[in-house]
PDB file of C-alpha atoms in Angstrom:
ATOM      1  CA  MET A 270      -0.876  12.160  11.606  1.00 89.00           C
ATOM      2  CA  ALA A 271      -0.284  10.885   8.072  1.00 92.00           C
ATOM      3  CA  VAL A 272      -3.316  10.070   5.927  1.00 95.00           C
ATOM      4  CA  TRP A 273      -2.953   7.814   2.916  1.00 97.00           C
ATOM      5  CA  ARG A 274      -5.910   6.956   0.688  1.00 97.00           C
ATOM      6  CA  MET A 275      -4.969   3.856  -1.253  1.00 98.00           C
ATOM      7  CA  MET A 276      -6.766   2.616  -4.337  1.00 98.00           C
ATOM      8  CA  PHE A 277      -6.287  -0.787  -5.908  1.00 97.00           C
ATOM      9  CA  ALA A 278      -7.392  -1.353  -9.512  1.00 97.00           C
ATOM     10  CA  ARG A 279      -9.979  -4.038 -10.141  1.00 96.00           C
ATOM     11  CA  PRO A 280     -10.099  -6.758 -11.369  1.00 94.00           C
ATOM     12  CA  GLN A 281      -6.290  -6.940 -11.046  1.00 94.00           C
ATOM     13  CA  PHE A 282      -6.578  -6.881  -7.244  1.00 96.00           C
ATOM     14  CA  LYS A 283      -9.012  -9.090  -5.399  1.00 95.00           C
ATOM     15  CA  HIS A 284     -11.039  -8.057  -2.364  1.00 96.00           C
ATOM     16  CA  ARG A 285      -9.642 -10.973  -0.324  1.00 95.00           C
ATOM     17  CA  GLN A 286      -6.032  -9.838  -0.978  1.00 94.00           C
ATOM     18  CA  ILE A 287      -6.752  -6.305   0.184  1.00 97.00           C
ATOM     19  CA  LYS A 288      -8.754  -7.511   3.191  1.00 96.00           C
ATOM     20  CA  ARG A 289      -5.862  -9.780   4.249  1.00 95.00           C
ATOM     21  CA  MET A 290      -3.387  -6.880   4.013  1.00 95.00           C
ATOM     22  CA  VAL A 291      -5.691  -4.626   6.073  1.00 97.00           C
ATOM     23  CA  ASP A 292      -6.192  -7.353   8.687  1.00 96.00           C
ATOM     24  CA  ASP A 293      -2.436  -8.035   8.865  1.00 94.00           C
ATOM     25  CA  LEU A 294      -1.560  -4.366   9.368  1.00 95.00           C
ATOM     26  CA  ASN A 295      -4.325  -4.008  11.971  1.00 95.00           C
ATOM     27  CA  ARG A 296      -2.900  -7.003  13.807  1.00 95.00           C
ATOM     28  CA  GLU A 297       0.670  -5.653  13.626  1.00 93.00           C
ATOM     29  CA  GLY A 298      -0.467  -2.218  14.797  1.00 94.00           C
ATOM     30  CA  ASN A 299       2.324  -0.373  13.020  1.00 93.00           C
ATOM     31  CA  PHE A 300       3.370   0.608   9.537  1.00 92.00           C
ATOM     32  CA  GLY A 301       7.113   0.788   9.032  1.00 85.00           C
ATOM     33  CA  GLY A 302       7.494   1.055  12.793  1.00 88.00           C
ATOM     34  CA  MET A 303       5.014   3.928  12.956  1.00 93.00           C
ATOM     35  CA  PRO A 304       1.848   3.381  15.036  1.00 96.00           C
ATOM     36  CA  ILE A 305      -1.310   2.849  13.002  1.00 97.00           C
ATOM     37  CA  HIS A 306      -4.215   4.959  14.185  1.00 96.00           C
ATOM     38  CA  ARG A 307      -6.675   3.409  11.721  1.00 96.00           C
ATOM     39  CA  ILE A 308      -6.660   1.278   8.578  1.00 97.00           C
ATOM     40  CA  THR A 309      -9.969   0.491   6.934  1.00 97.00           C
ATOM     41  CA  LEU A 310     -11.162  -1.092   3.724  1.00 97.00           C
ATOM     42  CA  THR A 311     -13.663   1.695   3.076  1.00 96.00           C
ATOM     43  CA  ARG A 312     -15.447   0.697  -0.132  1.00 96.00           C
ATOM     44  CA  GLN A 313     -15.161  -0.785  -3.568  1.00 95.00           C
ATOM     45  CA  THR A 314     -16.529  -0.003  -6.987  1.00 96.00           C
ATOM     46  CA  ARG A 315     -16.280  -1.916 -10.228  1.00 95.00           C
ATOM     47  CA  GLU A 316     -12.959  -0.133 -10.892  1.00 97.00           C
ATOM     48  CA  LEU A 317     -11.284   0.326  -7.485  1.00 97.00           C
ATOM     49  CA  ILE A 318     -10.946  -1.004  -3.944  1.00 98.00           C
ATOM     50  CA  TYR A 319     -10.384   1.828  -1.438  1.00 98.00           C
ATOM     51  CA  VAL A 320      -8.362   1.647   1.791  1.00 98.00           C
ATOM     52  CA  ASP A 321      -7.798   4.530   4.212  1.00 98.00           C
ATOM     53  CA  LEU A 322      -4.683   4.458   6.379  1.00 97.00           C
ATOM     54  CA  GLU A 323      -3.918   6.896   9.188  1.00 97.00           C
ATOM     55  CA  PHE A 324      -0.651   6.506  11.061  1.00 96.00           C
ATOM     56  CA  GLN A 325       1.517   8.546  13.388  1.00 94.00           C
ATOM     57  CA  LEU A 326       4.705   9.887  11.842  1.00 90.00           C
ATOM     58  CA  THR A 327       7.492   9.227  14.319  1.00 89.00           C
ATOM     59  CA  THR A 328      10.252  10.290  11.927  1.00 86.00           C
ATOM     60  CA  GLY A 329      10.577  12.572   8.937  1.00 85.00           C
ATOM     61  CA  LEU A 330       9.132  11.061   5.773  1.00 85.00           C
ATOM     62  CA  THR A 331      11.787  11.378   3.073  1.00 89.00           C
ATOM     63  CA  GLN A 332      11.104  10.448  -0.549  1.00 90.00           C
ATOM     64  CA  PRO A 333      13.087   7.173  -0.292  1.00 90.00           C
ATOM     65  CA  LEU A 334      11.278   6.189   2.931  1.00 90.00           C
ATOM     66  CA  PHE A 335       7.899   7.079   1.401  1.00 92.00           C
ATOM     67  CA  GLU A 336       8.658   4.917  -1.638  1.00 92.00           C
ATOM     68  CA  GLN A 337       9.731   1.959   0.508  1.00 92.00           C
ATOM     69  CA  MET A 338       6.559   2.238   2.618  1.00 93.00           C
ATOM     70  CA  ALA A 339       4.351   2.477  -0.483  1.00 94.00           C
ATOM     71  CA  LYS A 340       6.090  -0.542  -2.035  1.00 94.00           C
ATOM     72  CA  TYR A 341       5.661  -2.480   1.211  1.00 93.00           C
ATOM     73  CA  ILE A 342       1.875  -2.222   0.777  1.00 95.00           C
ATOM     74  CA  LEU A 343       2.163  -3.917  -2.610  1.00 93.00           C
ATOM     75  CA  VAL A 344       4.451  -6.581  -1.155  1.00 92.00           C
ATOM     76  CA  ALA A 345       1.984  -7.173   1.716  1.00 92.00           C
ATOM     77  CA  VAL A 346      -0.948  -7.523  -0.717  1.00 93.00           C
ATOM     78  CA  ALA A 347       1.059 -10.171  -2.595  1.00 90.00           C
ATOM     79  CA  GLY A 348       1.550 -12.070   0.658  1.00 88.00           C
ATOM     80  CA  LEU A 349       5.324 -11.530   0.542  1.00 87.00           C
ATOM     81  CA  ALA A 350       5.777  -9.357   3.640  1.00 85.00           C
ATOM     82  CA  HIS A 351       7.323 -12.278   5.516  1.00 84.00           C
ATOM     83  CA  ALA A 352       8.846 -14.025   2.507  1.00 86.00           C
ATOM     84  CA  PRO A 353      12.486 -15.134   2.547  1.00 87.00           C
ATOM     85  CA  GLN A 354      14.734 -12.082   2.472  1.00 88.00           C
ATOM     86  CA  PRO A 355      15.981 -12.492  -1.143  1.00 87.00           C
ATOM     87  CA  ILE A 356      12.389 -12.577  -2.457  1.00 84.00           C
ATOM     88  CA  TYR A 357      11.308  -9.664  -0.256  1.00 85.00           C
ATOM     89  CA  LEU A 358      14.319  -7.537  -1.212  1.00 87.00           C
ATOM     90  CA  ALA A 359      13.911  -8.326  -4.928  1.00 85.00           C
ATOM     91  CA  ALA A 360      10.329  -7.096  -4.777  1.00 83.00           C
ATOM     92  CA  MET A 361      11.262  -3.947  -2.839  1.00 88.00           C
ATOM     93  CA  ALA A 362      14.110  -3.111  -5.262  1.00 90.00           C
ATOM     94  CA  ASN A 363      11.698  -2.400  -8.119  1.00 89.00           C
ATOM     95  CA  PRO A 364      11.105   1.278  -8.991  1.00 89.00           C
ATOM     96  CA  PHE A 365       7.613   2.825  -8.833  1.00 86.00           C
ATOM     97  CA  ALA A 366       7.365   2.930 -12.631  1.00 85.00           C
ATOM     98  CA  LYS A 367       7.954  -0.806 -12.943  1.00 89.00           C
ATOM     99  CA  LEU A 368       5.477  -1.519 -10.137  1.00 91.00           C
ATOM    100  CA  ASN A 369       2.848   0.739 -11.709  1.00 92.00           C
ATOM    101  CA  ILE A 370       2.306   2.841  -8.582  1.00 94.00           C
ATOM    102  CA  SER A 371       1.161   6.428  -8.926  1.00 95.00           C
ATOM    103  CA  TYR A 372       0.417   9.007  -6.277  1.00 96.00           C
ATOM    104  CA  TYR A 373      -0.784  12.534  -5.666  1.00 96.00           C
ATOM    105  CA  ILE A 374       0.196  14.622  -2.629  1.00 93.00           C
ATOM    106  CA  TYR A 375      -2.355  17.214  -1.461  1.00 94.00           C
ATOM    107  CA  PRO A 376      -1.434  20.584   0.114  1.00 92.00           C
ATOM    108  CA  ASP A 377      -2.323  19.171   3.577  1.00 91.00           C
ATOM    109  CA  HIS A 378       0.309  16.426   2.954  1.00 88.00           C
ATOM    110  CA  SER A 379      -2.278  13.641   2.760  1.00 93.00           C
ATOM    111  CA  LEU A 380      -1.973  11.556  -0.352  1.00 95.00           C
ATOM    112  CA  ASP A 381      -3.680   9.256  -2.795  1.00 97.00           C
ATOM    113  CA  LEU A 382      -1.771   6.140  -3.806  1.00 97.00           C
ATOM    114  CA  ILE A 383      -2.995   4.143  -6.773  1.00 97.00           C
ATOM    115  CA  TYR A 384      -1.839   0.594  -7.346  1.00 96.00           C
ATOM    116  CA  TRP A 385      -2.546  -0.437 -10.932  1.00 95.00           C
ATOM    117  CA  GLN A 386      -1.237  -4.003 -10.952  1.00 93.00           C
ATOM    118  CA  PRO A 387      -0.327  -6.601  -8.342  1.00 91.00           C
ATOM    119  CA  LEU A 388       3.188  -7.721  -7.711  1.00 82.00           C
ATOM    120  CA  LEU A 389       3.975 -11.021  -9.331  1.00 65.00           C
ATOM    121  CA  ARG A 390       4.670 -13.853  -6.923  1.00 47.00           C
ATOM    122  CA  LYS A 391       8.172 -14.205  -8.396  1.00 43.00           C
ATOM    123  CA  PRO A 392       9.588 -10.700  -8.872  1.00 39.00           C
ATOM    124  CA  THR A 393      11.578 -10.060 -12.057  1.00 38.00           C
TER     125      THR A 393
END
């Protein structure tokens, strides 16, 4: 079981955006083809909105796959998960540094992902 604790900086991210992403993933029931055990908007403070995601790893999680999955969250929050392919691919092509995503992996292989800024509607 993979455990990701995601944090979204406020006020850059809005509660409604995060709630929509959580609801969409709950409805889909999988994350990158991997079954979701649980995804929950757990709490929010003045600085952060917290989401916990537990999913079943059905394949090895390589660094490139991890990065694509982490970027997908940002794309989903922006409402671009089902955008036309050129827009979706342009968003996914951005490196972590440009997207302002940071993470920390714990010894138990769970991780914290911090999203500092939303994806622009029209990726550059």
